[in-house]
């Protein structure tokens, strides 16, 4: 592989006009496709195989036009102090609002509070329920705007009006976070390379790669039912790996220049060596993202595949466009150790032979491997302890900041009707096979009334055929509580007994039950997903490093860093530690998607650092250095680049911590702390300590396996014997 990529790098360097033209043409084509494609709403949301989804599908069949999984909203009204919602003026204002709400094109129904008995016991709070034809993720922005504006007449009349429900759910804006991340990345790259031009190359290629990927997603959004959440993940991951991969190759190019090679030769060798690491690092990210399909949530699968496509584009750009741009840059990109004139270049270094910080740190670790290993493992183990009390769930309006209308509506309903009112359960009774459907409906209602944590059970509402009915159950506890989850399971357990007695089927659905089912589905998929991703990557790394112990160490180190990151997330978002600093207004269960999302994203980035850092060690070892010296050499050439890449990623992810959305805030914090743990503790401390202790055993591979595995030559050994490369080179002035 190294020889092939070496030739590709030299070809791209020589034919830079052609390479640049191809990528500009692809970017233009994707942009035109995105601009001319029909607009697409947010992707549809379904969870195949869950009971809540089966109930929704049954309702669509038995209650045509009901839009069972359509978005809902509750417009909550509160009377001024000393007044009641039943006063004539307040009634008139509310009914005017209800009339406005009914005029929406996507609205199915609006329940008048005074005919639907939706006025609180003390008369101070009332609400109007709004039902839409499509889900909250598919709702048009115009419908959301009309919902927000509908209560203005009631506000003018002196009423407090707040709006809750999933109809207001929208993809959080992250543009400012991306700008902050790019700005910090630029500063780090300038410090790393000592050159504005060299620093600009990774940013330019990453932006082009993300532009092609996101534009392609936009162009195909309507055809493939891709939503804005898909492009958000693709942007985040594509920007991250795009900068990383280009950074690795530009850094290796400058190192080759420092050894006296001509620029075309340096570009070829950079792509042949660092480019090989980029290919396999990219493959691990693609495996992690495509592996999300094992969860069997269509939206998550589409997000993973689209992001994987963007990563593949980032790899191709790094291998071809970077050497082409280096050809355009010429002598303006300096060898390692030299800075541009603008940043202080031209001065003679005081101690040119002084070991860099990476060399000094690696030498220390090699001398004290046991102490460093124990300190790193114990530190991460302590950080991981809170993960033992991890509670998973999906956020609701109760986890929103108190400044939002959703949270204020949630609190008003809790005060006026009880906390469980914010998460009613819908029980669907399928009595098509029953001899007496009405008796079955009554039996279900009576059984549910006898359960704990139940406040209200409404009478059954049958369909026209009379063979299916819905029953609304209001719990005592809030939707995200463990008590409500227990109630859902208790109702489902009762369903088994009722089925045998009445020949009917009982299903529990609604947003609360759907959240519980999604959490359970994600929990069940975590171990298979982890086994798939880590297993495939383990096999891939065996091919890369031609070792059994190095990939095993990489996988175990990753698991340790993810557990530590989950522990930190639990401490902050569930226990409330440092919640003021992080501006966490409401603690509660950790988002159920967090563990599997962290495994997928962090695993890919962690393997980037592992492959780039350890391939330099492997390269030094294959070229004759002792194992301990190979560790130091790997750090000499790779530590600065890996540190810069990690700092950039931490900065990008940390930008999301400032979001008002608790879910986005949690993802930003979790990914940032995970990259910190993995890059600076696992890869920079535990990895060299383990390799120092193992010595030659680290590179052991059974002979039968060595013969069976393909020789991909990531370390570039084949370049030494390539025609014309084994001769004594002449140092050239660069």
XYZ file of C-alpha atoms in Angstrom:
734
model
C 0.000 0.000 0.000
C 2.803 2.416 0.884
C 4.274 2.119 -2.629
C 0.894 2.702 -4.285
C 0.155 5.741 -2.134
C 3.706 7.021 -2.700
C 3.078 6.987 -6.458
C -0.337 8.594 -5.936
C 1.201 11.404 -3.861
C 3.876 12.144 -6.465
C 1.297 12.026 -9.259
C -0.990 14.467 -7.426
C 1.987 16.755 -6.773
C 2.971 16.786 -10.480
C -0.576 16.934 -11.879
C -1.823 19.411 -9.299
C -3.841 21.460 -11.815
C -5.782 18.374 -12.866
C -6.345 17.204 -9.254
C -7.488 20.647 -8.096
C -9.830 20.903 -11.092
C -11.447 17.555 -10.251
C -12.162 18.532 -6.642
C -13.429 21.994 -7.573
C -15.685 20.365 -10.184
C -17.029 17.892 -7.600
C -17.689 20.719 -5.125
C -19.465 22.732 -7.834
C -21.512 19.727 -8.943
C -22.565 18.945 -5.365
C -23.407 22.605 -4.761
C -25.549 22.837 -7.891
C -27.291 19.595 -6.928
C -28.022 20.929 -3.447
C -29.332 24.246 -4.804
C -31.608 22.632 -7.384
C -32.857 19.740 -5.229
C -36.430 19.931 -3.909
C -36.620 21.044 -0.280
C -36.885 18.252 2.252
C -38.300 18.403 5.727
C -36.777 16.683 8.702
C -36.421 12.947 8.378
C -39.335 10.781 9.467
C -38.936 9.030 12.773
C -39.828 5.405 13.400
C -38.549 2.713 15.753
C -39.215 -0.688 14.142
C -39.855 -3.580 16.510
C -40.892 -1.558 19.574
C -44.316 -1.915 21.166
C -44.922 1.831 20.965
C -44.295 1.778 17.195
C -46.551 -1.273 16.727
C -49.301 0.643 18.519
C -48.813 3.672 16.257
C -48.982 1.442 13.175
C -52.163 -0.201 14.494
C -53.769 3.176 15.140
C -52.941 4.296 11.588
C -54.736 1.190 10.315
C -57.774 1.201 12.637
C -58.193 4.982 13.083
C -57.659 6.419 9.557
C -56.777 10.107 9.618
C -56.012 10.104 13.335
C -52.253 10.720 12.739
C -51.369 8.756 15.833
C -47.687 9.620 15.657
C -48.365 13.229 14.670
C -46.908 16.109 16.636
C -48.767 17.473 19.620
C -48.724 20.803 21.392
C -50.286 22.138 24.546
C -51.016 25.832 24.703
C -51.181 26.540 28.439
C -53.030 29.572 29.801
C -52.686 30.990 33.301
C -55.065 33.625 34.658
C -53.754 36.784 36.383
C -53.646 36.686 40.160
C -57.161 36.882 41.627
C -58.840 35.765 38.402
C -59.925 32.390 37.007
C -59.785 30.915 33.547
C -63.575 30.541 33.643
C -64.100 34.323 33.747
C -65.921 35.595 30.641
C -63.092 37.779 29.299
C -60.521 35.029 29.765
C -62.820 32.511 28.061
C -63.221 34.782 25.065
C -59.443 35.270 24.727
C -58.791 31.522 24.920
C -61.480 30.652 22.372
C -60.094 33.255 19.961
C -56.698 31.553 20.273
C -58.282 28.134 19.665
C -59.934 29.470 16.510
C -56.595 30.748 15.193
C -54.918 27.415 15.920
C -57.548 25.475 13.950
C -56.722 27.413 10.768
C -53.317 25.738 10.378
C -52.862 23.593 7.245
C -51.162 20.748 9.169
C -53.524 20.852 12.156
C -55.808 17.852 12.672
C -57.697 19.046 15.734
C -57.650 21.575 18.563
C -59.466 20.761 21.821
C -61.327 23.645 23.471
C -60.307 23.669 27.175
C -63.885 24.355 28.291
C -65.461 21.431 26.445
C -62.562 19.017 27.004
C -62.501 19.551 30.789
C -58.953 20.924 30.542
C -59.221 23.478 33.345
C -57.307 22.896 36.575
C -59.096 22.278 39.897
C -58.333 25.745 41.235
C -59.402 27.355 37.938
C -56.144 29.259 37.418
C -54.695 27.083 34.628
C -56.177 25.699 31.398
C -54.737 24.227 28.237
C -55.691 23.611 24.620
C -54.395 20.408 22.988
C -53.298 20.720 19.358
C -52.842 17.653 17.138
C -50.914 17.739 13.829
C -50.914 15.494 10.760
C -47.128 14.908 10.774
C -44.536 14.220 13.449
C -42.650 16.967 15.222
C -39.562 16.276 13.126
C -41.545 16.684 9.876
C -43.544 19.771 10.887
C -43.090 22.817 8.662
C -41.510 25.926 10.155
C -44.617 27.909 9.182
C -46.733 25.684 11.462
C -44.334 26.238 14.357
C -44.401 29.997 13.765
C -48.219 30.013 13.703
C -48.258 28.040 16.958
C -45.959 30.541 18.653
C -47.964 33.551 17.437
C -51.425 32.150 18.197
C -51.429 33.098 21.871
C -50.690 36.787 21.365
C -54.366 37.821 21.725
C -54.568 35.988 25.029
C -51.366 37.676 26.196
C -52.795 41.040 25.235
C -55.799 40.194 27.417
C -53.467 39.732 30.395
C -53.131 35.957 30.381
C -49.818 34.107 30.659
C -49.425 31.837 27.635
C -46.760 29.132 27.316
C -46.418 26.322 24.770
C -45.160 22.784 25.298
C -45.087 19.529 23.367
C -42.986 18.030 20.599
C -44.423 20.364 17.962
C -41.798 22.940 18.930
C -38.930 20.496 18.653
C -36.385 21.614 16.083
C -32.789 20.865 15.194
C -30.556 23.138 17.306
C -28.560 25.754 15.453
C -24.834 25.009 15.662
C -23.339 27.437 13.161
C -21.640 29.641 15.770
C -20.103 26.584 17.434
C -18.603 25.472 14.135
C -17.116 28.943 13.561
C -15.580 28.959 17.050
C -14.147 25.482 16.488
C -12.623 26.461 13.132
C -11.131 29.643 14.640
C -9.483 27.698 17.474
C -8.311 25.060 14.981
C -6.650 27.790 12.919
C -4.772 29.147 15.952
C -3.589 25.657 16.972
C -2.451 24.861 13.424
C -0.493 28.109 13.149
C 1.270 27.342 16.444
C 1.945 23.759 15.337
C 3.327 24.579 11.886
C 4.736 28.052 12.479
C 3.300 29.050 9.111
C 0.002 30.603 8.092
C 0.053 28.840 4.726
C 0.814 25.391 6.135
C -1.886 25.916 8.763
C -4.397 26.937 6.108
C -4.068 23.769 4.027
C -5.807 21.395 6.521
C -8.579 23.941 7.085
C -9.117 24.490 3.361
C -9.269 20.796 2.480
C -11.497 19.992 5.487
C -13.972 22.715 4.480
C -13.986 21.501 0.851
C -14.577 17.904 1.990
C -17.410 18.912 4.322
C -18.842 21.130 1.578
C -18.980 18.212 -0.868
C -20.373 15.823 1.745
C -23.069 18.124 3.126
C -24.074 19.392 -0.324
C -24.461 15.794 -1.505
C -26.618 15.026 1.535
C -28.760 18.085 0.793
C -29.101 17.085 -2.862
C -30.247 13.572 -1.892
C -32.304 14.616 1.148
C -35.678 14.466 -0.553
C -34.971 11.191 -2.389
C -33.482 9.318 0.568
C -35.517 11.016 3.321
C -32.462 12.602 4.932
C -32.996 15.397 7.425
C -30.995 18.259 8.899
C -29.782 16.051 11.753
C -27.965 13.935 9.164
C -25.997 16.880 7.796
C -25.239 18.111 11.331
C -23.447 14.887 12.289
C -21.699 14.748 8.903
C -20.443 18.303 9.400
C -19.177 17.604 12.924
C -17.351 14.376 12.058
C -16.221 15.466 8.591
C -14.673 18.659 9.927
C -12.944 16.739 12.719
C -11.332 14.017 10.633
C -10.729 16.291 7.649
C -8.484 18.559 9.714
C -6.828 15.595 11.426
C -5.956 13.691 8.245
C -4.596 16.717 6.414
C -2.651 17.687 9.527
C -0.979 14.264 9.625
C 0.145 14.397 5.978
C 1.339 18.027 6.016
C 3.300 17.318 9.186
C 4.977 14.277 7.618
C 5.741 16.299 4.474
C 7.549 18.934 6.530
C 9.483 16.195 8.357
C 10.587 14.723 5.016
C 11.719 18.175 3.870
C 13.731 18.524 7.073
C 15.603 15.342 6.101
C 16.688 17.001 2.860
C 14.347 15.468 0.289
C 13.051 17.265 -2.768
C 9.501 18.493 -2.539
C 7.902 16.011 -4.933
C 9.738 13.162 -3.230
C 8.690 14.487 0.188
C 5.058 14.650 -0.923
C 5.205 11.060 -2.195
C 6.762 9.766 1.003
C 4.310 11.732 3.168
C 1.339 10.169 1.377
C 3.013 6.742 1.316
C 3.592 6.690 5.087
C 1.219 9.083 6.883
C -1.292 8.490 4.088
C -1.324 4.774 4.893
C -2.151 5.626 8.504
C -4.898 7.962 7.266
C -6.466 5.195 5.152
C -6.693 2.755 8.051
C -7.725 5.426 10.558
C -10.487 6.412 8.141
C -11.582 2.798 7.825
C -12.010 2.524 11.610
C -14.190 5.657 11.619
C -16.276 4.328 8.724
C -16.724 0.991 10.525
C -17.865 2.800 13.688
C -20.370 4.993 11.828
C -21.810 2.375 9.485
C -22.040 0.022 12.476
C -24.764 2.264 13.911
C -27.122 0.354 11.619
C -27.142 -2.542 14.133
C -29.345 -0.390 16.394
C -32.094 -0.660 13.733
C -33.264 2.917 14.089
C -33.561 4.164 10.474
C -32.741 7.784 11.307
C -29.578 6.742 13.173
C -28.551 4.421 10.329
C -28.903 7.213 7.756
C -26.934 9.609 9.935
C -24.124 7.073 10.327
C -23.902 6.152 6.631
C -23.982 9.799 5.514
C -21.260 10.759 8.017
C -19.203 7.744 6.891
C -19.452 8.992 3.310
C -18.132 12.377 4.405
C -15.220 10.656 6.174
C -14.400 8.715 2.989
C -14.315 12.022 1.085
C -11.976 13.457 3.744
C -9.583 10.513 3.245
C -9.547 10.915 -0.544
C -8.971 14.657 -0.292
C -6.097 14.170 2.145
C -4.429 11.661 -0.197
C -4.795 13.709 -3.391
C -5.595 17.364 -2.814
C -3.082 17.911 0.000
C -0.061 16.918 -2.158
C -1.523 18.992 -5.011
C -1.806 22.063 -2.778
C 1.693 21.438 -1.442
C 2.845 21.606 -5.055
C 1.190 25.014 -5.420
C 2.687 26.225 -2.120
C 6.257 25.426 -3.156
C 8.912 26.815 -0.824
C 6.345 28.680 1.275
C 5.761 25.494 3.310
C 8.879 25.171 5.450
C 10.561 22.018 6.795
C 9.889 20.974 10.383
C 11.562 23.366 12.802
C 11.433 26.370 10.479
C 8.901 29.173 10.709
C 7.684 31.651 8.142
C 9.191 35.141 8.219
C 5.875 36.574 9.451
C 6.000 34.311 12.539
C 9.647 34.807 13.363
C 11.334 32.629 10.762
C 14.888 33.166 9.607
C 16.397 33.302 13.102
C 18.864 30.584 14.037
C 17.453 28.340 16.811
C 19.369 28.575 20.094
C 19.530 24.810 20.675
C 18.736 23.048 17.382
C 19.685 19.628 18.770
C 17.642 19.936 21.962
C 15.027 17.155 22.275
C 11.465 18.353 21.819
C 8.798 17.990 24.483
C 7.439 14.763 22.976
C 10.879 13.172 23.131
C 11.429 14.262 26.732
C 8.015 12.968 27.823
C 8.432 9.619 26.064
C 11.887 9.179 27.594
C 10.403 9.773 31.032
C 7.619 7.240 30.440
C 10.079 4.630 29.174
C 12.128 5.080 32.366
C 9.068 4.941 34.681
C 6.501 2.798 32.818
C 4.945 1.113 35.878
C 4.332 4.365 37.737
C 2.855 6.081 34.660
C 0.663 3.069 33.827
C -0.713 2.760 37.358
C -1.356 6.494 37.651
C -3.174 6.603 34.286
C -5.302 3.516 34.911
C -6.204 4.503 38.475
C -7.043 8.047 37.396
C -9.355 6.915 34.609
C -10.798 4.231 36.878
C -11.689 6.857 39.477
C -13.304 9.033 36.800
C -15.293 6.003 35.599
C -16.777 5.179 39.024
C -19.889 7.401 38.632
C -20.786 5.412 35.501
C -21.825 2.544 37.796
C -24.938 4.549 38.726
C -25.739 5.559 35.140
C -29.456 6.146 34.512
C -30.582 6.453 30.915
C -33.591 8.206 29.446
C -34.635 10.690 26.784
C -35.024 14.402 27.559
C -38.476 15.977 27.759
C -39.656 19.531 28.287
C -38.855 19.209 31.994
C -35.132 19.161 31.137
C -35.322 22.365 29.095
C -33.845 25.601 30.498
C -36.305 27.571 32.644
C -36.055 30.426 30.155
C -37.851 28.428 27.427
C -41.601 28.421 26.861
C -41.592 24.590 26.789
C -40.197 24.420 30.318
C -42.580 27.083 31.639
C -45.555 25.262 30.074
C -44.312 22.014 31.643
C -44.151 23.635 35.076
C -47.600 25.252 34.748
C -49.180 21.906 33.850
C -47.375 20.179 36.733
C -48.670 22.795 39.162
C -52.212 22.749 37.786
C -52.727 19.057 37.033
C -49.844 17.085 38.582
C -46.370 16.107 37.253
C -47.596 12.995 35.426
C -49.916 15.091 33.290
C -46.934 16.070 31.102
C -46.452 12.475 30.001
C -49.793 10.691 29.553
C -49.737 7.120 28.322
C -51.937 5.923 25.469
C -53.151 2.353 25.851
C -54.390 0.760 22.619
C -56.697 -2.247 22.972
C -57.030 -4.465 19.896
C -60.182 -6.526 20.482
C -60.707 -7.640 16.891
C -60.529 -11.288 17.933
C -62.680 -10.856 21.040
C -66.294 -12.010 21.270
C -67.182 -8.961 23.402
C -64.929 -5.970 22.572
C -66.767 -3.598 24.943
C -66.221 -5.938 27.866
C -62.539 -6.161 26.923
C -62.225 -2.354 26.900
C -63.880 -2.122 30.324
C -61.687 -4.900 31.712
C -58.522 -3.101 30.612
C -59.623 0.184 32.164
C -60.517 -1.458 35.472
C -57.222 -3.367 35.645
C -55.146 -0.224 34.992
C -57.051 1.763 37.643
C -55.863 -0.733 40.233
C -52.168 -0.145 39.512
C -49.880 2.059 41.579
C -48.850 5.506 40.328
C -52.061 6.010 38.322
C -53.998 9.267 38.735
C -56.548 9.136 35.923
C -57.829 6.539 33.460
C -60.157 7.924 30.794
C -63.049 5.855 29.395
C -62.208 3.834 26.281
C -62.646 5.602 22.924
C -63.449 2.965 20.252
C -63.053 3.333 16.498
C -65.967 3.200 14.047
C -65.701 -0.573 13.693
C -65.778 -0.941 17.465
C -62.921 -3.448 17.483
C -60.127 -1.136 18.720
C -60.084 1.524 21.431
C -57.697 3.983 23.044
C -57.451 4.695 26.776
C -55.451 7.593 28.218
C -53.597 6.974 31.479
C -52.126 9.840 33.525
C -49.336 8.752 35.919
C -48.555 10.397 39.246
C -44.858 10.813 38.448
C -43.112 12.937 35.823
C -42.451 11.372 32.391
C -38.692 10.848 32.817
C -38.920 9.181 36.241
C -38.129 5.534 36.952
C -41.582 5.225 38.582
C -43.320 6.070 35.295
C -41.141 3.543 33.472
C -42.169 0.910 36.020
C -45.819 1.797 35.405
C -45.412 1.261 31.643
C -43.931 -2.187 32.285
C -46.676 -2.979 34.798
C -49.413 -2.128 32.253
C -47.711 -4.293 29.651
C -47.426 -7.153 32.129
C -51.164 -6.872 32.787
C -51.716 -7.081 29.058
C -50.526 -10.686 29.003
C -53.182 -11.714 31.542
C -55.901 -9.673 29.860
C -55.095 -11.225 26.475
C -55.774 -14.721 27.758
C -59.024 -13.681 29.459
C -60.569 -11.490 26.730
C -58.835 -12.566 23.493
C -57.600 -8.994 23.021
C -54.177 -7.365 22.737
C -52.994 -4.430 24.837
C -50.272 -2.044 23.628
C -48.837 1.036 25.396
C -47.668 4.004 23.332
C -47.403 7.788 23.439
C -44.284 9.944 23.625
C -43.380 8.737 27.128
C -43.691 5.053 26.208
C -41.825 5.684 22.952
C -38.943 7.285 24.867
C -38.808 4.272 27.191
C -38.786 1.865 24.247
C -36.077 3.828 22.421
C -33.908 3.826 25.548
C -34.362 0.068 25.931
C -33.580 -0.532 22.255
C -30.393 1.506 22.508
C -29.376 -0.301 25.700
C -29.936 -3.695 24.077
C -27.930 -2.689 20.989
C -24.924 -1.286 22.886
C -23.079 -4.560 23.507
C -23.611 -5.982 19.973
C -22.545 -2.634 18.526
C -19.488 -2.491 20.752
C -18.543 -6.058 19.838
C -18.981 -5.360 16.119
C -17.035 -2.093 16.039
C -14.220 -3.098 18.377
C -14.003 -6.579 16.834
C -13.708 -5.370 13.233
C -11.304 -2.604 14.190
C -9.229 -5.117 16.194
C -8.855 -7.279 13.083
C -8.014 -4.221 10.997
C -5.346 -3.082 13.471
C -3.793 -6.558 13.495
C -3.256 -6.094 9.755
C -1.890 -2.569 10.257
C 0.507 -3.256 13.146
C 1.145 -6.973 12.490
C 0.745 -7.539 16.205
C -1.854 -9.050 18.524
C -1.037 -7.186 21.727
C -0.934 -3.659 20.250
C -4.525 -3.813 18.897
C -5.680 -5.432 22.149
C -4.090 -2.625 24.136
C -5.692 -0.054 21.809
C -9.177 -1.533 22.312
C -8.851 -1.828 26.102
C -7.519 1.713 26.361
C -10.462 3.000 24.354
C -12.966 1.230 26.605
C -11.275 2.746 29.642
C -11.465 6.272 28.219
C -15.148 5.877 27.229
C -16.081 4.594 30.693
C -14.226 7.532 32.271
C -16.034 9.967 29.973
C -19.413 8.416 30.835
C -18.494 8.750 34.514
C -17.813 12.453 33.997
C -21.140 12.883 32.175
C -22.989 11.187 35.058
C -21.205 13.369 37.625
C -22.137 16.601 35.843
C -25.548 15.944 34.277
C -27.005 13.344 36.643
C -25.396 14.176 39.993
C -25.032 17.912 39.381
C -21.292 18.303 40.020
C -20.011 21.536 38.439
C -23.521 22.049 37.058
C -23.253 25.803 37.645
C -20.033 26.011 35.656
C -21.590 24.025 32.809
C -24.881 25.959 33.090
C -26.834 22.719 33.650
C -30.183 23.926 35.007
C -31.858 20.540 35.453
C -30.149 17.268 36.358
C -31.697 13.940 35.434
C -31.117 10.753 33.444
C -28.354 10.747 30.851
C -29.626 10.766 27.276
C -30.055 7.141 26.248
C -28.288 7.699 22.920
C -25.173 9.025 24.675
C -23.268 5.747 25.309
C -23.689 4.343 21.800
C -23.041 7.742 20.228
C -19.861 8.197 22.250
C -18.666 4.702 21.380
C -19.116 5.357 17.656
C -17.646 8.853 17.420
C -14.893 8.616 20.034
C -13.744 5.193 18.855
C -13.117 6.549 15.380
C -11.184 9.579 16.623
C -9.243 7.535 19.202
C -8.106 5.094 16.549
C -6.918 8.064 14.462
C -4.476 8.990 17.218
C -3.554 5.360 17.884
C -2.793 4.592 14.238
C -0.800 7.762 13.586
C 1.248 7.615 16.797
C 1.944 3.878 16.900
C 2.681 3.547 13.170
C 5.612 5.921 13.702
C 6.815 3.608 16.480
C 6.259 0.561 14.283
C 8.116 2.270 11.450
C 11.116 2.994 13.691
C 11.089 -0.576 15.057
C 10.905 -2.144 11.574
C 13.811 0.069 10.490
C 16.030 -1.390 13.215
C 15.524 0.605 16.401
C 15.153 -1.040 19.807
C 11.561 -1.182 21.138
C 12.130 1.446 23.834
C 13.924 3.777 21.414
C 11.142 3.241 18.837
C 8.629 4.542 21.387
C 10.702 7.712 21.842
C 11.108 8.142 18.086
C 7.369 7.773 17.563
C 6.723 10.538 20.069
C 9.452 12.723 18.588
C 7.647 12.824 15.248
C 4.014 12.262 16.274
C 3.315 13.728 19.724
C 3.103 17.350 18.589
C 0.726 16.525 15.742
C -1.512 14.249 17.830
C -1.616 16.892 20.574
C -2.635 19.552 18.066
C -5.302 17.267 16.563
C -6.721 16.472 20.003
C -6.795 20.124 21.081
C -8.639 21.008 17.884
C -11.233 18.296 18.479
C -11.698 19.278 22.120
C -12.208 22.887 21.039
C -14.745 21.910 18.349
C -16.779 19.737 20.699
C -16.522 22.173 23.630
C -18.206 24.828 21.508
C -21.433 22.809 21.801
C -21.393 23.012 25.610
C -22.718 26.559 25.351
C -25.922 25.403 23.630
C -29.229 25.994 25.378
C -30.327 22.466 24.378
C -29.460 20.040 27.170
C -28.963 17.189 24.700
C -26.469 19.166 22.574
C -24.716 20.405 25.711
C -24.347 16.824 26.983
C -23.004 15.558 23.640
C -20.482 18.409 23.430
C -19.214 17.835 26.964
C -19.126 14.043 26.620
C -17.169 14.061 23.359
C -14.746 16.764 24.525
C -13.896 15.002 27.797
C -13.648 11.634 26.030
C -11.134 12.982 23.503
C -9.164 14.560 26.365
C -9.012 11.293 28.315
C -8.180 9.189 25.268
C -5.596 11.461 23.649
C -3.702 12.724 26.683
C -4.018 9.883 29.192
C -4.495 6.717 27.120
C -2.480 7.474 23.963
C 0.136 9.771 25.516
C 0.711 7.932 28.804
C -0.759 4.436 28.990
C 0.193 3.396 25.432
C 3.943 4.207 25.674
C 4.069 2.735 29.187
C 2.546 -0.565 28.021
C 4.800 -0.726 24.948
C 7.864 -0.040 27.108
C 6.909 -2.873 29.453
C 6.171 -5.309 26.634
C 9.344 -4.587 24.664
C 9.678 -6.874 21.628
C 6.644 -8.856 22.776
C 4.470 -5.891 21.742
C 5.187 -6.719 18.085
C 4.711 -10.476 18.409
C 2.556 -12.194 15.811
C 2.140 -15.973 15.354
C 3.994 -17.164 12.266
C 0.912 -18.809 10.776
C -1.017 -15.555 11.165
C 1.887 -13.548 9.764
C 1.798 -15.698 6.617
C -1.990 -15.434 6.329
C -2.258 -11.659 6.712
C -1.758 -9.353 3.715
C 1.282 -7.099 3.947
C -0.150 -3.579 3.743
C 3.204 -1.969 4.640
C 1.808 0.989 6.597
C 5.272 1.838 7.932
C 6.637 2.370 4.395
C 9.324 -0.320 4.421
C 8.631 -0.989 0.749
C 9.662 2.560 -0.119
C 13.261 1.701 0.741
C 13.441 -1.008 -1.884
C 11.324 0.784 -4.469
C 13.157 1.381 -7.708
C 15.455 4.359 -7.377
C 14.727 4.943 -3.721
C 17.384 2.696 -2.252
C 20.211 4.751 -3.666
C 22.082 7.257 -1.579
C 20.097 10.439 -1.799
C 21.630 13.813 -2.383
C 20.645 16.445 0.125
C 18.994 19.376 -1.549
C 18.395 22.892 -0.456
C 14.732 23.436 0.537
